[in-house]
């Protein structure tokens, strides 16, 4: 009797112990099609300190997410990547459609997907000349710098505050330098960017405050400058390097420099990307490849690229990844979406395409295989620099 009572108590205690655990396990159960047991994925082969990400358009691809029945796209997204960047969902026009209206619905769906699949989120973006809502474009025609500052401060505090604790890296300022071929050459975009324009007398003061506001709203997030044509050492990255030095000297909470990595086979590849990353890392900053894709010029009537083009694409993706793997301070490597059917490239660069690492049926391209191989070869748990 005593004995059986004791067994009952033990059994009850065990059940009390086991039940919550079992409950937690059930709550965190991996959705169908996604298995941590599959070691041969980008995210699982990555050194422990390097996030492997993809852009995803939450509004298009994740709003109907059902954990018990993910789409094939969603299965690949969760299986291969440990980080997500909202391709559009956190941009001004998405989250702040009217002066007093914030809409986080699709961005929240993305963050929820990321959480369910043990992924981190890169925030993108808070100060940019593109994809601003019509009301900003209209109002900015008559903004004083104080008015522009007030609007930007409210936006940054509200958006970064909303996602506090959910975002590991924020692209605070995006594409704030012109290109060499733009009117006036490489200098801050004080014409195209409505905020910098209103504060053209001292645009750096505004920029620095943008980082301060973001930092106050989420002290944990690492705050990035981010741009294209910013892979190698060139006039634009020289300008960023000088800006970064100035911001750090001013005590601004700048934490990282992001090279977007939008490459095209129409142009050469600047192999100084690792040296460029190393100089930013030497300032104490993190670096990242934030939007990698490699587009290919396609002749009208051709169904796909030539084997040579496919091989060069693989080399370029891999070269960007290798630069990241070789620099300890490289914290994330993100591809700008997949598969080709989801890519922004054909819409923006007529005559170019086939830019992502997966075919439309999600089968891997040589670029994917090259990246997976490089990740496999990287010293587990650390980057090669440490190894
Ligand atoms: C692109 C998106 O991929 C498109 O869907 C959208 O129509 C335009 O913007 N640099 C950036 C990204 O920082 O935000 C851009 O994303 C691609 C270039």
mmCIF file of C-alpha atoms and ligand atoms in Angstrom:
data_model
loop_
_atom_site.group_PDB
_atom_site.id
_atom_site.type_symbol
_atom_site.label_atom_id
_atom_site.label_comp_id
_atom_site.label_asym_id
_atom_site.label_seq_id
_atom_site.Cartn_x
_atom_site.Cartn_y
_atom_site.Cartn_z
ATOM 1 C CA UNK A 1 0.000 0.000 0.000
ATOM 2 C CA UNK A 2 2.676 2.376 1.155
ATOM 3 C CA UNK A 3 4.752 1.331 -1.743
ATOM 4 C CA UNK A 4 2.042 1.895 -4.271
ATOM 5 C CA UNK A 5 1.257 5.272 -2.728
ATOM 6 C CA UNK A 6 4.892 6.190 -3.100
ATOM 7 C CA UNK A 7 4.837 5.096 -6.740
ATOM 8 C CA UNK A 8 1.778 7.195 -7.276
ATOM 9 C CA UNK A 9 3.477 10.250 -5.754
ATOM 10 C CA UNK A 10 6.559 9.660 -7.827
ATOM 11 C CA UNK A 11 4.443 9.132 -10.889
ATOM 12 C CA UNK A 12 2.497 12.323 -10.197
ATOM 13 C CA UNK A 13 5.678 14.295 -9.575
ATOM 14 C CA UNK A 14 7.162 12.898 -12.726
ATOM 15 C CA UNK A 15 4.028 13.791 -14.631
ATOM 16 C CA UNK A 16 4.125 17.316 -13.205
ATOM 17 C CA UNK A 17 7.730 17.581 -14.321
ATOM 18 C CA UNK A 18 7.217 15.937 -17.629
ATOM 19 C CA UNK A 19 4.002 17.629 -18.664
ATOM 20 C CA UNK A 20 5.253 21.209 -18.886
ATOM 21 C CA UNK A 21 8.353 19.978 -20.686
ATOM 22 C CA UNK A 22 6.276 17.963 -23.069
ATOM 23 C CA UNK A 23 4.013 20.983 -23.537
ATOM 24 C CA UNK A 24 6.973 23.210 -24.318
ATOM 25 C CA UNK A 25 8.362 20.696 -26.748
ATOM 26 C CA UNK A 26 5.026 20.454 -28.489
ATOM 27 C CA UNK A 27 4.799 24.246 -28.703
ATOM 28 C CA UNK A 28 8.246 24.416 -30.275
ATOM 29 C CA UNK A 29 7.770 21.423 -32.509
ATOM 30 C CA UNK A 30 9.331 21.821 -35.881
ATOM 31 C CA UNK A 31 6.816 22.258 -38.656
ATOM 32 C CA UNK A 32 6.530 19.590 -41.330
ATOM 33 C CA UNK A 33 9.304 19.615 -43.888
ATOM 34 C CA UNK A 34 11.714 21.317 -41.550
ATOM 35 C CA UNK A 35 14.144 19.318 -39.540
ATOM 36 C CA UNK A 36 17.074 20.385 -37.421
ATOM 37 C CA UNK A 37 18.313 16.883 -38.039
ATOM 38 C CA UNK A 38 19.107 17.846 -41.619
ATOM 39 C CA UNK A 39 22.647 19.043 -41.120
ATOM 40 C CA UNK A 40 23.328 19.715 -44.746
ATOM 41 C CA UNK A 41 21.668 23.102 -45.007
ATOM 42 C CA UNK A 42 23.187 26.555 -45.255
ATOM 43 C CA UNK A 43 22.119 27.501 -41.747
ATOM 44 C CA UNK A 44 23.353 24.281 -40.180
ATOM 45 C CA UNK A 45 26.706 24.288 -41.945
ATOM 46 C CA UNK A 46 27.422 27.914 -41.041
ATOM 47 C CA UNK A 47 29.948 28.684 -38.354
ATOM 48 C CA UNK A 48 27.988 29.304 -35.157
ATOM 49 C CA UNK A 49 28.606 33.034 -35.144
ATOM 50 C CA UNK A 50 27.557 33.716 -38.750
ATOM 51 C CA UNK A 51 23.880 34.231 -39.589
ATOM 52 C CA UNK A 52 22.836 33.063 -43.056
ATOM 53 C CA UNK A 53 19.861 35.041 -44.243
ATOM 54 C CA UNK A 54 17.404 35.626 -47.021
ATOM 55 C CA UNK A 55 15.160 38.527 -47.873
ATOM 56 C CA UNK A 56 11.491 37.612 -47.700
ATOM 57 C CA UNK A 57 8.431 39.622 -48.563
ATOM 58 C CA UNK A 58 6.168 38.938 -45.601
ATOM 59 C CA UNK A 59 3.140 40.553 -47.187
ATOM 60 C CA UNK A 60 3.399 38.267 -50.198
ATOM 61 C CA UNK A 61 4.912 35.097 -48.760
ATOM 62 C CA UNK A 62 4.158 34.786 -45.048
ATOM 63 C CA UNK A 63 0.826 36.351 -44.078
ATOM 64 C CA UNK A 64 -1.038 33.082 -44.516
ATOM 65 C CA UNK A 65 1.599 31.077 -42.670
ATOM 66 C CA UNK A 66 0.172 27.982 -41.031
ATOM 67 C CA UNK A 67 2.762 26.199 -38.903
ATOM 68 C CA UNK A 68 1.109 22.869 -39.422
ATOM 69 C CA UNK A 69 0.991 23.251 -43.210
ATOM 70 C CA UNK A 70 3.813 25.494 -44.460
ATOM 71 C CA UNK A 71 4.147 26.093 -48.192
ATOM 72 C CA UNK A 72 7.138 24.606 -49.964
ATOM 73 C CA UNK A 73 8.660 28.090 -50.124
ATOM 74 C CA UNK A 74 8.225 28.495 -46.365
ATOM 75 C CA UNK A 75 9.800 25.093 -45.738
ATOM 76 C CA UNK A 76 12.882 26.038 -47.725
ATOM 77 C CA UNK A 77 13.051 29.447 -46.031
ATOM 78 C CA UNK A 78 13.039 27.885 -42.578
ATOM 79 C CA UNK A 79 15.284 24.947 -43.430
ATOM 80 C CA UNK A 80 18.075 26.914 -45.125
ATOM 81 C CA UNK A 81 18.231 30.273 -43.361
ATOM 82 C CA UNK A 82 18.866 31.414 -39.803
ATOM 83 C CA UNK A 83 18.076 35.070 -40.506
ATOM 84 C CA UNK A 84 15.349 36.950 -42.388
ATOM 85 C CA UNK A 85 15.355 40.458 -43.812
ATOM 86 C CA UNK A 86 12.005 42.024 -44.697
ATOM 87 C CA UNK A 87 12.360 42.751 -48.412
ATOM 88 C CA UNK A 88 9.732 45.510 -48.159
ATOM 89 C CA UNK A 89 7.706 45.051 -44.990
ATOM 90 C CA UNK A 90 9.627 47.437 -42.706
ATOM 91 C CA UNK A 91 10.186 50.195 -45.245
ATOM 92 C CA UNK A 92 8.570 53.576 -44.695
ATOM 93 C CA UNK A 93 5.735 53.097 -47.190
ATOM 94 C CA UNK A 94 4.832 49.750 -45.599
ATOM 95 C CA UNK A 95 4.840 50.668 -41.910
ATOM 96 C CA UNK A 96 3.949 54.380 -41.983
ATOM 97 C CA UNK A 97 1.365 54.919 -44.759
ATOM 98 C CA UNK A 98 -0.103 58.132 -43.301
ATOM 99 C CA UNK A 99 1.286 60.705 -40.846
ATOM 100 C CA UNK A 100 -0.545 59.239 -37.861
ATOM 101 C CA UNK A 101 -0.874 55.659 -39.061
ATOM 102 C CA UNK A 102 1.575 52.862 -38.386
ATOM 103 C CA UNK A 103 0.843 49.425 -39.856
ATOM 104 C CA UNK A 104 3.010 46.582 -38.627
ATOM 105 C CA UNK A 105 0.780 43.751 -39.824
ATOM 106 C CA UNK A 106 3.032 42.202 -42.463
ATOM 107 C CA UNK A 107 6.241 42.940 -40.555
ATOM 108 C CA UNK A 108 4.753 41.309 -37.460
ATOM 109 C CA UNK A 109 3.861 38.252 -39.538
ATOM 110 C CA UNK A 110 7.468 38.039 -40.647
ATOM 111 C CA UNK A 111 8.797 38.317 -37.100
ATOM 112 C CA UNK A 112 6.324 35.649 -35.966
ATOM 113 C CA UNK A 113 7.507 33.314 -38.737
ATOM 114 C CA UNK A 114 11.114 33.940 -37.741
ATOM 115 C CA UNK A 115 10.391 33.155 -34.101
ATOM 116 C CA UNK A 116 8.518 29.977 -34.957
ATOM 117 C CA UNK A 117 11.499 28.816 -36.998
ATOM 118 C CA UNK A 118 14.315 29.920 -34.673
ATOM 119 C CA UNK A 119 15.498 32.686 -36.993
ATOM 120 C CA UNK A 120 16.861 36.156 -36.318
ATOM 121 C CA UNK A 121 15.579 39.274 -38.087
ATOM 122 C CA UNK A 122 17.581 42.081 -39.769
ATOM 123 C CA UNK A 123 15.641 45.340 -39.786
ATOM 124 C CA UNK A 124 15.503 47.237 -43.096
ATOM 125 C CA UNK A 125 15.381 50.319 -43.286
ATOM 126 C CA UNK A 126 14.815 53.662 -41.512
ATOM 127 C CA UNK A 127 16.403 56.436 -43.581
ATOM 128 C CA UNK A 128 16.383 56.001 -47.359
ATOM 129 C CA UNK A 129 15.589 58.027 -50.472
ATOM 130 C CA UNK A 130 13.339 55.311 -51.922
ATOM 131 C CA UNK A 131 9.980 53.740 -51.000
ATOM 132 C CA UNK A 132 8.905 56.668 -48.889
ATOM 133 C CA UNK A 133 5.125 57.161 -48.677
ATOM 134 C CA UNK A 134 3.503 59.844 -50.843
ATOM 135 C CA UNK A 135 2.744 61.953 -47.784
ATOM 136 C CA UNK A 136 6.470 62.214 -46.956
ATOM 137 C CA UNK A 137 7.340 63.199 -50.507
ATOM 138 C CA UNK A 138 4.596 65.844 -50.518
ATOM 139 C CA UNK A 139 5.247 67.235 -47.038
ATOM 140 C CA UNK A 140 9.003 67.310 -47.525
ATOM 141 C CA UNK A 141 8.663 69.963 -50.226
ATOM 142 C CA UNK A 142 8.149 72.554 -47.495
ATOM 143 C CA UNK A 143 9.916 70.934 -44.511
ATOM 144 C CA UNK A 144 12.272 72.916 -42.361
ATOM 145 C CA UNK A 145 15.092 70.828 -40.919
ATOM 146 C CA UNK A 146 13.346 70.853 -37.527
ATOM 147 C CA UNK A 147 10.172 69.479 -39.099
ATOM 148 C CA UNK A 148 12.078 66.761 -40.949
ATOM 149 C CA UNK A 149 13.904 65.846 -37.745
ATOM 150 C CA UNK A 150 10.646 65.583 -35.796
ATOM 151 C CA UNK A 151 9.080 63.278 -38.403
ATOM 152 C CA UNK A 152 12.159 61.069 -38.619
ATOM 153 C CA UNK A 153 12.574 60.886 -34.851
ATOM 154 C CA UNK A 154 8.958 59.837 -34.335
ATOM 155 C CA UNK A 155 9.286 57.192 -37.051
ATOM 156 C CA UNK A 156 12.531 55.725 -35.779
ATOM 157 C CA UNK A 157 11.475 55.637 -32.131
ATOM 158 C CA UNK A 158 8.106 54.102 -33.024
ATOM 159 C CA UNK A 159 9.361 51.483 -35.480
ATOM 160 C CA UNK A 160 12.509 50.438 -33.629
ATOM 161 C CA UNK A 161 10.565 50.554 -30.368
ATOM 162 C CA UNK A 162 7.831 48.325 -31.789
ATOM 163 C CA UNK A 163 10.393 45.642 -32.641
ATOM 164 C CA UNK A 164 12.558 46.143 -29.557
ATOM 165 C CA UNK A 165 14.334 42.903 -28.695
ATOM 166 C CA UNK A 166 13.309 41.235 -31.980
ATOM 167 C CA UNK A 167 15.925 42.682 -34.347
ATOM 168 C CA UNK A 168 19.640 41.848 -34.129
ATOM 169 C CA UNK A 169 20.822 44.284 -36.810
ATOM 170 C CA UNK A 170 19.122 47.381 -38.209
ATOM 171 C CA UNK A 171 19.990 49.029 -41.510
ATOM 172 C CA UNK A 172 19.460 52.494 -40.084
ATOM 173 C CA UNK A 173 20.719 54.420 -43.112
ATOM 174 C CA UNK A 174 20.453 52.962 -46.601
ATOM 175 C CA UNK A 175 22.185 54.214 -49.760
ATOM 176 C CA UNK A 176 22.945 57.668 -48.364
ATOM 177 C CA UNK A 177 25.853 58.250 -50.749
ATOM 178 C CA UNK A 178 25.482 58.992 -54.450
ATOM 179 C CA UNK A 179 27.526 57.120 -57.044
ATOM 180 C CA UNK A 180 30.593 58.384 -58.861
ATOM 181 C CA UNK A 181 28.503 58.833 -62.016
ATOM 182 C CA UNK A 182 25.764 60.864 -60.287
ATOM 183 C CA UNK A 183 25.635 64.606 -60.616
ATOM 184 C CA UNK A 184 28.172 65.876 -58.096
ATOM 185 C CA UNK A 185 29.834 62.465 -57.690
ATOM 186 C CA UNK A 186 30.157 60.563 -54.427
ATOM 187 C CA UNK A 187 28.581 62.739 -51.769
ATOM 188 C CA UNK A 188 25.606 62.480 -49.427
ATOM 189 C CA UNK A 189 22.267 62.247 -51.241
ATOM 190 C CA UNK A 190 21.080 65.648 -50.120
ATOM 191 C CA UNK A 191 18.781 65.974 -53.145
ATOM 192 C CA UNK A 192 17.069 62.599 -53.447
ATOM 193 C CA UNK A 193 16.664 61.852 -49.724
ATOM 194 C CA UNK A 194 13.872 64.088 -48.350
ATOM 195 C CA UNK A 195 15.258 64.100 -44.819
ATOM 196 C CA UNK A 196 18.840 64.862 -45.780
ATOM 197 C CA UNK A 197 17.535 67.480 -48.195
ATOM 198 C CA UNK A 198 15.602 69.351 -45.508
ATOM 199 C CA UNK A 199 18.751 69.287 -43.375
ATOM 200 C CA UNK A 200 21.227 69.838 -46.193
ATOM 201 C CA UNK A 201 23.010 72.495 -44.156
ATOM 202 C CA UNK A 202 24.201 69.760 -41.762
ATOM 203 C CA UNK A 203 23.040 66.333 -42.980
ATOM 204 C CA UNK A 204 25.538 64.467 -40.799
ATOM 205 C CA UNK A 205 23.989 65.897 -37.652
ATOM 206 C CA UNK A 206 20.646 64.416 -38.711
ATOM 207 C CA UNK A 207 22.233 61.105 -39.665
ATOM 208 C CA UNK A 208 24.026 60.846 -36.339
ATOM 209 C CA UNK A 209 20.826 61.571 -34.440
ATOM 210 C CA UNK A 210 19.018 58.901 -36.455
ATOM 211 C CA UNK A 211 21.481 56.355 -35.023
ATOM 212 C CA UNK A 212 21.103 57.800 -31.512
ATOM 213 C CA UNK A 213 17.292 57.571 -31.648
ATOM 214 C CA UNK A 214 17.467 54.004 -32.911
ATOM 215 C CA UNK A 215 19.923 53.061 -30.180
ATOM 216 C CA UNK A 216 17.737 54.564 -27.470
ATOM 217 C CA UNK A 217 14.725 52.672 -28.805
ATOM 218 C CA UNK A 218 16.581 49.321 -28.865
ATOM 219 C CA UNK A 219 20.045 49.320 -27.267
ATOM 220 C CA UNK A 220 20.606 45.665 -28.222
ATOM 221 C CA UNK A 221 20.306 46.079 -31.987
ATOM 222 C CA UNK A 222 23.540 46.594 -33.930
ATOM 223 C CA UNK A 223 23.085 49.652 -36.132
ATOM 224 C CA UNK A 224 24.318 49.593 -39.729
ATOM 225 C CA UNK A 225 25.152 51.823 -42.650
ATOM 226 C CA UNK A 226 24.239 49.909 -45.825
ATOM 227 C CA UNK A 227 24.788 50.468 -49.557
ATOM 228 C CA UNK A 228 25.346 48.928 -52.989
ATOM 229 C CA UNK A 229 28.608 49.230 -54.933
ATOM 230 C CA UNK A 230 30.095 49.019 -51.486
ATOM 231 C CA UNK A 231 31.817 45.642 -51.686
ATOM 232 C CA UNK A 232 35.329 46.617 -52.715
ATOM 233 C CA UNK A 233 37.592 49.513 -51.852
ATOM 234 C CA UNK A 234 36.375 52.356 -54.040
ATOM 235 C CA UNK A 235 35.418 56.007 -53.899
ATOM 236 C CA UNK A 236 32.067 55.245 -52.310
ATOM 237 C CA UNK A 237 33.448 52.974 -49.602
ATOM 238 C CA UNK A 238 36.221 55.508 -48.955
ATOM 239 C CA UNK A 239 33.431 58.000 -48.226
ATOM 240 C CA UNK A 240 31.762 55.496 -45.903
ATOM 241 C CA UNK A 241 35.034 54.788 -44.181
ATOM 242 C CA UNK A 242 35.578 58.492 -43.491
ATOM 243 C CA UNK A 243 31.961 58.860 -42.353
ATOM 244 C CA UNK A 244 32.265 55.862 -40.022
ATOM 245 C CA UNK A 245 35.425 57.303 -38.469
ATOM 246 C CA UNK A 246 33.692 60.622 -37.909
ATOM 247 C CA UNK A 247 30.576 59.008 -36.414
ATOM 248 C CA UNK A 248 32.658 56.901 -34.036
ATOM 249 C CA UNK A 249 34.712 59.954 -33.050
ATOM 250 C CA UNK A 250 31.435 61.739 -32.323
ATOM 251 C CA UNK A 251 30.350 58.894 -30.055
ATOM 252 C CA UNK A 252 27.521 57.775 -32.337
ATOM 253 C CA UNK A 253 26.305 54.189 -31.735
ATOM 254 C CA UNK A 254 27.300 52.975 -35.188
ATOM 255 C CA UNK A 255 27.820 49.212 -35.058
ATOM 256 C CA UNK A 256 28.183 47.926 -38.590
ATOM 257 C CA UNK A 257 28.811 48.414 -42.269
ATOM 258 C CA UNK A 258 26.771 46.453 -44.799
ATOM 259 C CA UNK A 259 27.700 45.767 -48.402
ATOM 260 C CA UNK A 260 24.499 44.900 -50.250
ATOM 261 C CA UNK A 261 26.217 42.650 -52.789
ATOM 262 C CA UNK A 262 23.988 43.269 -55.805
ATOM 263 C CA UNK A 263 26.324 42.078 -58.555
ATOM 264 C CA UNK A 264 25.869 41.743 -62.306
ATOM 265 C CA UNK A 265 27.800 39.703 -64.835
ATOM 266 C CA UNK A 266 27.716 42.817 -67.018
ATOM 267 C CA UNK A 267 30.424 44.211 -64.762
ATOM 268 C CA UNK A 268 33.595 42.930 -63.184
ATOM 269 C CA UNK A 269 33.945 41.809 -59.582
ATOM 270 C CA UNK A 270 36.141 43.790 -57.247
ATOM 271 C CA UNK A 271 38.132 41.272 -55.240
ATOM 272 C CA UNK A 272 39.092 43.831 -52.601
ATOM 273 C CA UNK A 273 35.903 43.018 -50.649
ATOM 274 C CA UNK A 274 37.825 41.219 -47.909
ATOM 275 C CA UNK A 275 40.308 44.082 -47.565
ATOM 276 C CA UNK A 276 37.392 46.499 -47.463
ATOM 277 C CA UNK A 277 35.681 44.481 -44.719
ATOM 278 C CA UNK A 278 38.948 44.307 -42.810
ATOM 279 C CA UNK A 279 39.357 48.075 -42.729
ATOM 280 C CA UNK A 280 35.837 48.572 -41.325
ATOM 281 C CA UNK A 281 36.402 45.738 -38.859
ATOM 282 C CA UNK A 282 39.596 47.484 -37.726
ATOM 283 C CA UNK A 283 37.415 50.419 -36.676
ATOM 284 C CA UNK A 284 35.639 48.035 -34.325
ATOM 285 C CA UNK A 285 32.593 47.637 -36.552
ATOM 286 C CA UNK A 286 30.778 44.519 -37.641
ATOM 287 C CA UNK A 287 30.466 43.958 -41.367
ATOM 288 C CA UNK A 288 27.861 42.045 -43.359
ATOM 289 C CA UNK A 289 26.790 41.089 -46.842
ATOM 290 C CA UNK A 290 23.179 42.190 -46.685
ATOM 291 C CA UNK A 291 21.465 41.685 -50.067
ATOM 292 C CA UNK A 292 23.517 39.324 -52.217
ATOM 293 C CA UNK A 293 22.378 38.448 -55.695
ATOM 294 C CA UNK A 294 24.245 37.978 -58.973
ATOM 295 C CA UNK A 295 22.210 38.827 -62.037
ATOM 296 C CA UNK A 296 22.924 37.506 -65.486
ATOM 297 C CA UNK A 297 22.265 39.225 -68.820
ATOM 298 C CA UNK A 298 19.915 36.986 -70.775
ATOM 299 C CA UNK A 299 19.469 37.247 -74.519
ATOM 300 C CA UNK A 300 15.902 37.528 -75.728
ATOM 301 C CA UNK A 301 14.660 34.073 -76.680
ATOM 302 C CA UNK A 302 17.187 32.256 -74.500
ATOM 303 C CA UNK A 303 15.700 30.028 -71.847
ATOM 304 C CA UNK A 304 18.574 30.339 -69.432
ATOM 305 C CA UNK A 305 22.183 31.305 -68.892
ATOM 306 C CA UNK A 306 25.178 29.589 -70.467
ATOM 307 C CA UNK A 307 27.229 27.095 -68.406
ATOM 308 C CA UNK A 308 30.008 29.710 -68.250
ATOM 309 C CA UNK A 309 27.637 32.322 -66.825
ATOM 310 C CA UNK A 310 26.342 29.815 -64.297
ATOM 311 C CA UNK A 311 29.911 29.077 -63.199
ATOM 312 C CA UNK A 312 30.828 32.761 -62.873
ATOM 313 C CA UNK A 313 27.688 33.404 -60.839
ATOM 314 C CA UNK A 314 28.670 30.620 -58.446
ATOM 315 C CA UNK A 315 32.183 32.045 -58.121
ATOM 316 C CA UNK A 316 30.875 35.497 -57.253
ATOM 317 C CA UNK A 317 28.394 34.366 -54.633
ATOM 318 C CA UNK A 318 31.104 32.237 -53.148
ATOM 319 C CA UNK A 319 33.687 35.043 -53.237
ATOM 320 C CA UNK A 320 31.356 37.293 -51.247
ATOM 321 C CA UNK A 321 30.690 34.501 -48.761
ATOM 322 C CA UNK A 322 34.396 33.674 -48.448
ATOM 323 C CA UNK A 323 35.201 37.316 -47.700
ATOM 324 C CA UNK A 324 32.623 37.177 -44.938
ATOM 325 C CA UNK A 325 33.918 33.857 -43.590
ATOM 326 C CA UNK A 326 37.466 35.197 -43.581
ATOM 327 C CA UNK A 327 36.648 38.275 -41.517
ATOM 328 C CA UNK A 328 35.722 37.493 -37.936
ATOM 329 C CA UNK A 329 33.663 40.675 -37.687
ATOM 330 C CA UNK A 330 31.327 39.521 -40.469
ATOM 331 C CA UNK A 331 28.119 38.799 -38.597
ATOM 332 C CA UNK A 332 25.636 37.959 -41.331
ATOM 333 C CA UNK A 333 25.450 36.939 -44.969
ATOM 334 C CA UNK A 334 22.063 37.492 -46.575
ATOM 335 C CA UNK A 335 20.840 36.642 -50.070
ATOM 336 C CA UNK A 336 18.211 38.936 -51.576
ATOM 337 C CA UNK A 337 15.421 36.406 -51.861
ATOM 338 C CA UNK A 338 14.741 33.205 -53.779
ATOM 339 C CA UNK A 339 13.787 31.630 -56.110
ATOM 340 C CA UNK A 340 14.169 33.609 -59.351
ATOM 341 C CA UNK A 341 10.387 33.951 -59.601
ATOM 342 C CA UNK A 342 10.500 36.097 -56.443
ATOM 343 C CA UNK A 343 13.517 38.183 -57.428
ATOM 344 C CA UNK A 344 13.337 41.960 -57.841
ATOM 345 C CA UNK A 345 15.912 41.801 -60.666
ATOM 346 C CA UNK A 346 13.775 41.323 -63.823
ATOM 347 C CA UNK A 347 11.505 44.215 -62.784
ATOM 348 C CA UNK A 348 14.344 46.641 -62.217
ATOM 349 C CA UNK A 349 17.027 45.464 -64.660
ATOM 350 C CA UNK A 350 15.355 44.598 -67.964
ATOM 351 C CA UNK A 351 17.272 41.897 -69.831
ATOM 352 C CA UNK A 352 18.873 40.521 -66.668
ATOM 353 C CA UNK A 353 17.709 37.697 -64.421
ATOM 354 C CA UNK A 354 18.464 34.231 -62.999
ATOM 355 C CA UNK A 355 19.999 36.105 -60.053
ATOM 356 C CA UNK A 356 19.204 33.916 -57.027
ATOM 357 C CA UNK A 357 20.756 30.712 -55.663
ATOM 358 C CA UNK A 358 17.738 28.430 -56.180
ATOM 359 C CA UNK A 359 15.825 27.390 -59.272
ATOM 360 C CA UNK A 360 12.100 28.042 -59.370
ATOM 361 C CA UNK A 361 11.471 24.443 -58.259
ATOM 362 C CA UNK A 362 13.851 25.118 -55.307
ATOM 363 C CA UNK A 363 16.564 22.863 -56.632
ATOM 364 C CA UNK A 364 20.031 24.208 -55.861
ATOM 365 C CA UNK A 365 22.065 26.072 -58.467
ATOM 366 C CA UNK A 366 25.872 25.727 -58.545
ATOM 367 C CA UNK A 367 25.975 28.987 -56.541
ATOM 368 C CA UNK A 368 24.077 27.310 -53.716
ATOM 369 C CA UNK A 369 26.338 24.257 -53.849
ATOM 370 C CA UNK A 370 29.460 26.440 -53.796
ATOM 371 C CA UNK A 371 28.195 28.333 -50.753
ATOM 372 C CA UNK A 372 27.229 25.160 -48.915
ATOM 373 C CA UNK A 373 30.669 23.725 -49.598
ATOM 374 C CA UNK A 374 32.418 26.841 -48.280
ATOM 375 C CA UNK A 375 30.294 26.792 -45.158
ATOM 376 C CA UNK A 376 31.072 23.106 -44.641
ATOM 377 C CA UNK A 377 34.776 23.806 -44.926
ATOM 378 C CA UNK A 378 34.674 26.715 -42.478
ATOM 379 C CA UNK A 379 35.853 25.812 -39.008
ATOM 380 C CA UNK A 380 32.766 24.772 -37.041
ATOM 381 C CA UNK A 381 31.760 27.086 -34.263
ATOM 382 C CA UNK A 382 34.004 29.888 -35.262
ATOM 383 C CA UNK A 383 35.199 31.704 -38.323
ATOM 384 C CA UNK A 384 38.429 30.673 -40.115
ATOM 385 C CA UNK A 385 40.228 33.635 -38.591
ATOM 386 C CA UNK A 386 39.871 32.011 -35.194
ATOM 387 C CA UNK A 387 40.682 28.548 -36.415
HETATM 388 C C1 LIG B 1 13.921 46.164 -53.480
HETATM 389 C C2 LIG B 1 12.913 45.037 -53.326
HETATM 390 O O1 LIG B 1 13.564 43.817 -53.546
HETATM 391 C C3 LIG B 1 11.763 45.203 -54.308
HETATM 392 O O2 LIG B 1 10.741 44.248 -54.053
HETATM 393 C C4 LIG B 1 11.187 46.610 -54.225
HETATM 394 O O3 LIG B 1 10.207 46.782 -55.240
HETATM 395 C C5 LIG B 1 12.282 47.646 -54.385
HETATM 396 O O4 LIG B 1 13.296 47.423 -53.409
HETATM 397 N N1 LIG B 1 18.555 47.944 -52.286
HETATM 398 C C6 LIG B 1 17.831 47.850 -51.131
HETATM 399 C C7 LIG B 1 16.584 47.070 -51.126
HETATM 400 O O5 LIG B 1 18.271 48.318 -50.079
HETATM 401 O O6 LIG B 1 15.631 47.571 -50.210
HETATM 402 C C8 LIG B 1 15.963 46.958 -52.493
HETATM 403 O O7 LIG B 1 14.854 46.068 -52.432
HETATM 404 C C9 LIG B 1 16.997 46.489 -53.501
HETATM 405 C C10 LIG B 1 18.137 47.466 -53.572
#
